[in-house]
GROMACS .gro file of N, CA and C in nm:
model
  276
    1MET      N    1  -9.197   2.230  -9.946
    1MET     CA    2  -9.255   2.335  -9.806
    1MET      C    3  -9.107   2.418  -9.806
    2SER      N    4  -9.198   2.604  -9.704
    2SER     CA    5  -9.111   2.642  -9.788
    2SER      C    6  -9.056   2.672  -9.561
    3LYS      N    7  -8.943   2.732  -9.558
    3LYS     CA    8  -8.859   2.683  -9.395
    3LYS      C    9  -8.991   2.863  -9.355
    4THR      N   10  -9.010   2.885  -9.250
    4THR     CA   11  -9.063   3.008  -9.200
    4THR      C   12  -9.013   3.008  -9.118
    5SER      N   13  -8.967   3.172  -9.016
    5SER     CA   14  -8.879   3.213  -8.946
    5SER      C   15  -8.955   3.196  -8.829
    6ARG      N   16  -8.917   3.256  -8.733
    6ARG     CA   17  -9.008   3.248  -8.616
    6ARG      C   18  -9.011   3.398  -8.582
    7ARG      N   19  -9.066   3.490  -8.540
    7ARG     CA   20  -9.129   3.604  -8.523
    7ARG      C   21  -9.056   3.727  -8.358
    8LYS      N   22  -9.007   3.749  -8.446
    8LYS     CA   23  -8.937   3.895  -8.303
    8LYS      C   24  -8.999   3.977  -8.225
    9PHE      N   25  -9.002   4.010  -8.149
    9PHE     CA   26  -9.088   4.104  -8.083
    9PHE      C   27  -9.040   4.185  -8.069
   10THR      N   28  -8.984   4.309  -8.058
   10THR     CA   29  -8.960   4.436  -8.004
   10THR      C   30  -8.978   4.468  -7.772
   11SER      N   31  -8.913   4.502  -7.717
   11SER     CA   32  -8.925   4.435  -7.561
   11SER      C   33  -9.101   4.569  -7.595
   12GLU      N   34  -9.066   4.680  -7.620
   12GLU     CA   35  -9.142   4.767  -7.677
   12GLU      C   36  -9.241   4.773  -7.720
   13PHE      N   37  -9.301   4.685  -7.772
   13PHE     CA   38  -9.412   4.629  -7.857
   13PHE      C   39  -9.500   4.564  -7.732
   14LYS      N   40  -9.381   4.497  -7.675
   14LYS     CA   41  -9.504   4.368  -7.585
   14LYS      C   42  -9.500   4.476  -7.481
   15THR      N   43  -9.425   4.514  -7.410
   15THR     CA   44  -9.496   4.633  -7.337
   15THR      C   45  -9.591   4.666  -7.357
   16LYS      N   46  -9.622   4.800  -7.499
   16LYS     CA   47  -9.792   4.785  -7.523
   16LYS      C   48  -9.867   4.665  -7.518
   17VAL      N   49  -9.874   4.562  -7.512
   17VAL     CA   50  -9.982   4.468  -7.566
   17VAL      C   51  -9.928   4.451  -7.419
   18CYS      N   52  -9.896   4.421  -7.310
   18CYS     CA   53  -9.945   4.348  -7.191
   18CYS      C   54 -10.030   4.483  -7.150
   19LEU      N   55  -9.961   4.594  -7.111
   19LEU     CA   56 -10.046   4.739  -7.033
   19LEU      C   57 -10.126   4.725  -7.074
   20GLU      N   58 -10.146   4.715  -7.187
   20GLU     CA   59 -10.432   4.689  -7.265
   20GLU      C   60 -10.388   4.552  -7.244
   21ALA      N   61 -10.327   4.477  -7.171
   21ALA     CA   62 -10.417   4.389  -7.092
   21ALA      C   63 -10.495   4.353  -6.940
   22ILE      N   64 -10.335   4.427  -6.930
   22ILE     CA   65 -10.359   4.462  -6.812
   22ILE      C   66 -10.478   4.602  -6.717
   23LYS      N   67 -10.467   4.655  -6.884
   23LYS     CA   68 -10.621   4.804  -6.831
   23LYS      C   69 -10.767   4.692  -6.844
   24GLU      N   70 -10.766   4.613  -6.876
   24GLU     CA   71 -10.815   4.492  -6.974
   24GLU      C   72 -10.965   4.537  -7.012
   25GLN      N   73 -10.925   4.695  -7.091
   25GLN     CA   74 -11.034   4.788  -7.178
   25GLN      C   75 -11.109   4.661  -7.287
   26GLN      N   76 -10.961   4.590  -7.354
   26GLN     CA   77 -11.042   4.495  -7.405
   26GLN      C   78 -10.961   4.315  -7.406
   27THR      N   79 -11.087   4.230  -7.409
   27THR     CA   80 -11.028   4.089  -7.395
   27THR      C   81 -10.954   4.032  -7.503
   28ILE      N   82 -10.870   3.949  -7.420
   28ILE     CA   83 -10.696   3.922  -7.527
   28ILE      C   84 -10.712   3.881  -7.635
   29GLU      N   85 -10.903   3.838  -7.647
   29GLU     CA   86 -10.963   3.788  -7.764
   29GLU      C   87 -10.914   3.928  -7.871
   30THR      N   88 -10.988   4.010  -7.873
   30THR     CA   89 -11.004   4.098  -7.883
   30THR      C   90 -10.827   4.198  -7.913
   31LEU      N   91 -10.741   4.165  -7.856
   31LEU     CA   92 -10.620   4.208  -7.809
   31LEU      C   93 -10.533   4.114  -7.958
   32SER      N   94 -10.600   3.940  -7.943
   32SER     CA   95 -10.512   3.896  -7.999
   32SER      C   96 -10.463   3.907  -8.119
   33LYS      N   97 -10.554   3.953  -8.166
   33LYS     CA   98 -10.652   3.921  -8.378
   33LYS      C   99 -10.633   4.090  -8.399
   34LYS      N  100 -10.645   4.190  -8.293
   34LYS     CA  101 -10.558   4.385  -8.316
   34LYS      C  102 -10.403   4.365  -8.353
   35TYR      N  103 -10.361   4.253  -8.300
   35TYR     CA  104 -10.136   4.260  -8.309
   35TYR      C  105 -10.132   4.078  -8.364
   36ASP      N  106 -10.194   4.022  -8.458
   36ASP     CA  107 -10.204   3.889  -8.471
   36ASP      C  108 -10.159   3.779  -8.406
   37ILE      N  109 -10.113   3.807  -8.293
   37ILE     CA  110 -10.059   3.717  -8.202
   37ILE      C  111 -10.146   3.630  -8.134
   38HIS      N  112 -10.069   3.484  -8.071
   38HIS     CA  113 -10.141   3.413  -8.076
   38HIS      C  114 -10.177   3.478  -7.891
   39PRO      N  115 -10.358   3.388  -7.841
   39PRO     CA  116 -10.352   3.452  -7.714
   39PRO      C  117 -10.294   3.398  -7.579
   40THR      N  118 -10.257   3.301  -7.628
   40THR     CA  119 -10.160   3.265  -7.520
   40THR      C  120 -10.029   3.336  -7.500
   41GLN      N  121  -9.959   3.361  -7.598
   41GLN     CA  122  -9.878   3.374  -7.615
   41GLN      C  123  -9.908   3.543  -7.531
   42ILE      N  124 -10.020   3.583  -7.550
   42ILE     CA  125  -9.928   3.807  -7.433
   42ILE      C  126 -10.040   3.720  -7.268
   43ASN      N  127 -10.110   3.634  -7.256
   43ASN     CA  128 -10.086   3.592  -7.136
   43ASN      C  129 -10.000   3.531  -7.047
   44THR      N  130  -9.937   3.478  -7.165
   44THR     CA  131  -9.721   3.436  -7.098
   44THR      C  132  -9.642   3.584  -7.098
   45TRP      N  133  -9.617   3.707  -7.174
   45TRP     CA  134  -9.632   3.830  -7.158
   45TRP      C  135  -9.622   3.948  -7.030
   46LYS      N  136  -9.763   3.879  -6.994
   46LYS     CA  137  -9.899   3.956  -6.894
   46LYS      C  138  -9.807   3.834  -6.833
   47LYS      N  139  -9.796   3.748  -6.722
   47LYS     CA  140  -9.793   3.670  -6.639
   47LYS      C  141  -9.585   3.706  -6.644
   48GLU      N  142  -9.521   3.706  -6.681
   48GLU     CA  143  -9.412   3.745  -6.726
   48GLU      C  144  -9.391   3.874  -6.669
   49PHE      N  145  -9.462   4.003  -6.770
   49PHE     CA  146  -9.442   4.174  -6.687
   49PHE      C  147  -9.475   4.200  -6.495
   50LEU      N  148  -9.598   4.136  -6.477
   50LEU     CA  149  -9.655   4.142  -6.387
   50LEU      C  150  -9.541   4.021  -6.236
   51ALA      N  151  -9.485   3.967  -6.297
   51ALA     CA  152  -9.374   3.946  -6.198
   51ALA      C  153  -9.256   3.939  -6.191
   52LYS      N  154  -9.240   4.048  -6.259
   52LYS     CA  155  -9.074   4.099  -6.329
   52LYS      C  156  -9.086   4.316  -6.241
   53ALA      N  157  -9.253   4.303  -6.173
   53ALA     CA  158  -9.265   4.444  -6.159
   53ALA      C  159  -9.236   4.475  -6.050
   54SER      N  160  -9.251   4.459  -6.017
   54SER     CA  161  -9.169   4.512  -5.844
   54SER      C  162  -8.968   4.508  -5.874
   55LEU      N  163  -8.972   4.493  -5.982
   55LEU     CA  164  -8.802   4.507  -6.029
   55LEU      C  165  -8.772   4.665  -6.050
   56VAL      N  166  -8.880   4.727  -6.095
   56VAL     CA  167  -8.867   4.863  -6.100
   56VAL      C  168  -8.793   4.940  -6.029
   57PHE      N  169  -8.886   4.909  -5.861
   57PHE     CA  170  -8.859   5.001  -5.774
   57PHE      C  171  -8.713   4.950  -5.680
   58GLU      N  172  -8.626   4.847  -5.685
   58GLU     CA  173  -8.599   4.789  -5.621
   58GLU      C  174  -8.443   4.898  -5.677
   59LYS      N  175  -8.354   4.907  -5.547
   59LYS     CA  176  -8.213   5.005  -5.600
   59LYS      C  177  -8.146   4.992  -5.665
   60ASP      N  178  -8.086   4.872  -5.642
   60ASP     CA  179  -8.034   4.780  -5.750
   60ASP      C  180  -8.042   4.673  -5.815
   61ALA      N  181  -8.052   4.756  -5.860
   61ALA     CA  182  -8.159   4.637  -6.011
   61ALA      C  183  -8.130   4.570  -6.138
   62PRO      N  184  -8.130   4.493  -6.109
   62PRO     CA  185  -8.055   4.438  -6.238
   62PRO      C  186  -7.995   4.436  -6.378
   63ALA      N  187  -8.102   4.509  -6.408
   63ALA     CA  188  -8.092   4.590  -6.539
   63ALA      C  189  -8.001   4.696  -6.552
   64ASP      N  190  -7.976   4.697  -6.451
   64ASP     CA  191  -7.876   4.798  -6.434
   64ASP      C  192  -7.751   4.781  -6.442
   65GLN      N  193  -7.771   4.633  -6.349
   65GLN     CA  194  -7.594   4.537  -6.309
   65GLN      C  195  -7.586   4.501  -6.498
   66SER      N  196  -7.660   4.405  -6.573
   66SER     CA  197  -7.633   4.412  -6.727
   66SER      C  198  -7.572   4.470  -6.770
   67GLU      N  199  -7.600   4.607  -6.833
   67GLU     CA  200  -7.582   4.702  -6.869
   67GLU      C  201  -7.440   4.688  -6.853
   68ASP      N  202  -7.383   4.793  -6.695
   68ASP     CA  203  -7.234   4.785  -6.671
   68ASP      C  204  -7.139   4.620  -6.679
   69GLN      N  205  -7.266   4.514  -6.661
   69GLN     CA  206  -7.155   4.426  -6.726
   69GLN      C  207  -7.082   4.430  -6.883
   70ALA      N  208  -7.202   4.458  -6.942
   70ALA     CA  209  -7.173   4.428  -7.098
   70ALA      C  210  -7.059   4.595  -7.139
   71LEU      N  211  -7.065   4.673  -7.108
   71LEU     CA  212  -6.979   4.807  -7.081
   71LEU      C  213  -6.843   4.757  -7.015
   72LYS      N  214  -6.807   4.668  -6.958
   72LYS     CA  215  -6.701   4.619  -6.895
   72LYS      C  216  -6.649   4.509  -6.980
   73GLU      N  217  -6.720   4.438  -6.985
   73GLU     CA  218  -6.706   4.384  -7.135
   73GLU      C  219  -6.631   4.431  -7.254
   74ASN      N  220  -6.727   4.525  -7.304
   74ASN     CA  221  -6.661   4.566  -7.455
   74ASN      C  222  -6.538   4.654  -7.387
   75LEU      N  223  -6.511   4.721  -7.254
   75LEU     CA  224  -6.409   4.799  -7.249
   75LEU      C  225  -6.278   4.709  -7.223
   76TYR      N  226  -6.268   4.619  -7.139
   76TYR     CA  227  -6.211   4.495  -7.193
   76TYR      C  228  -6.172   4.397  -7.284
   77ALA      N  229  -6.228   4.436  -7.385
   77ALA     CA  230  -6.212   4.368  -7.499
   77ALA      C  231  -6.100   4.412  -7.541
   78GLU      N  232  -6.169   4.627  -7.535
   78GLU     CA  233  -6.065   4.700  -7.571
   78GLU      C  234  -6.008   4.694  -7.587
   79ILE      N  235  -5.943   4.706  -7.429
   79ILE     CA  236  -5.814   4.682  -7.374
   79ILE      C  237  -5.773   4.586  -7.463
   80GLY      N  238  -5.802   4.419  -7.461
   80GLY     CA  239  -5.717   4.356  -7.482
   80GLY      C  240  -5.663   4.405  -7.640
   81ARG      N  241  -5.796   4.426  -7.721
   81ARG     CA  242  -5.728   4.425  -7.842
   81ARG      C  243  -5.635   4.549  -7.859
   82LEU      N  244  -5.562   4.654  -7.785
   82LEU     CA  245  -5.527   4.722  -7.804
   82LEU      C  246  -5.326   4.695  -7.741
   83LYS      N  247  -5.425   4.618  -7.712
   83LYS     CA  248  -5.296   4.516  -7.584
   83LYS      C  249  -5.171   4.465  -7.695
   84ILE      N  250  -5.287   4.452  -7.787
   84ILE     CA  251  -5.203   4.359  -7.925
   84ILE      C  252  -5.127   4.367  -8.031
   85ALA      N  253  -5.247   4.513  -8.070
   85ALA     CA  254  -5.152   4.577  -8.216
   85ALA      C  255  -5.078   4.659  -8.097
   86ASN      N  256  -5.094   4.654  -7.936
   86ASN     CA  257  -4.873   4.757  -7.925
   86ASN      C  258  -4.815   4.638  -7.886
   87ASP      N  259  -4.785   4.511  -7.813
   87ASP     CA  260  -4.702   4.388  -7.849
   87ASP      C  261  -4.682   4.404  -7.983
   88PHE      N  262  -4.765   4.398  -8.117
   88PHE     CA  263  -4.692   4.396  -8.215
   88PHE      C  264  -4.608   4.528  -8.287
   89LEU      N  265  -4.679   4.590  -8.214
   89LEU     CA  266  -4.558   4.741  -8.294
   89LEU      C  267  -4.437   4.709  -8.192
   90LYS      N  268  -4.450   4.694  -8.072
   90LYS     CA  269  -4.355   4.696  -8.009
   90LYS      C  270  -4.187   4.589  -8.120
   91LYS      N  271  -4.256   4.488  -8.163
   91LYS     CA  272  -4.163   4.365  -8.210
   91LYS      C  273  -4.135   4.430  -8.275
   92LYS      N  274  -4.164   4.511  -8.395
   92LYS     CA  275  -4.160   4.547  -8.552
   92LYS      C  276  -4.098   4.686  -8.515
   0.00000   0.00000   0.00000
């Protein structure tokens, strides 16, 4: 019995599929065959996309905050590494 891994889709791909589903130029069934994705998955992505669409126009978008938070964490980690290296050199 072989173990198959889960497929991972990029956010760009999900957005492309969602926009095509929202345009309704093709049915969900047609899109699912075209992209080899289950129709339920497309509907789930579409619902999530529409639910979070209003966040695009907010002034303090959470996406910007998460990027800033990630940058801060990286900077604090770098400061910690440099401080440890500096303390080690002081001992020598």
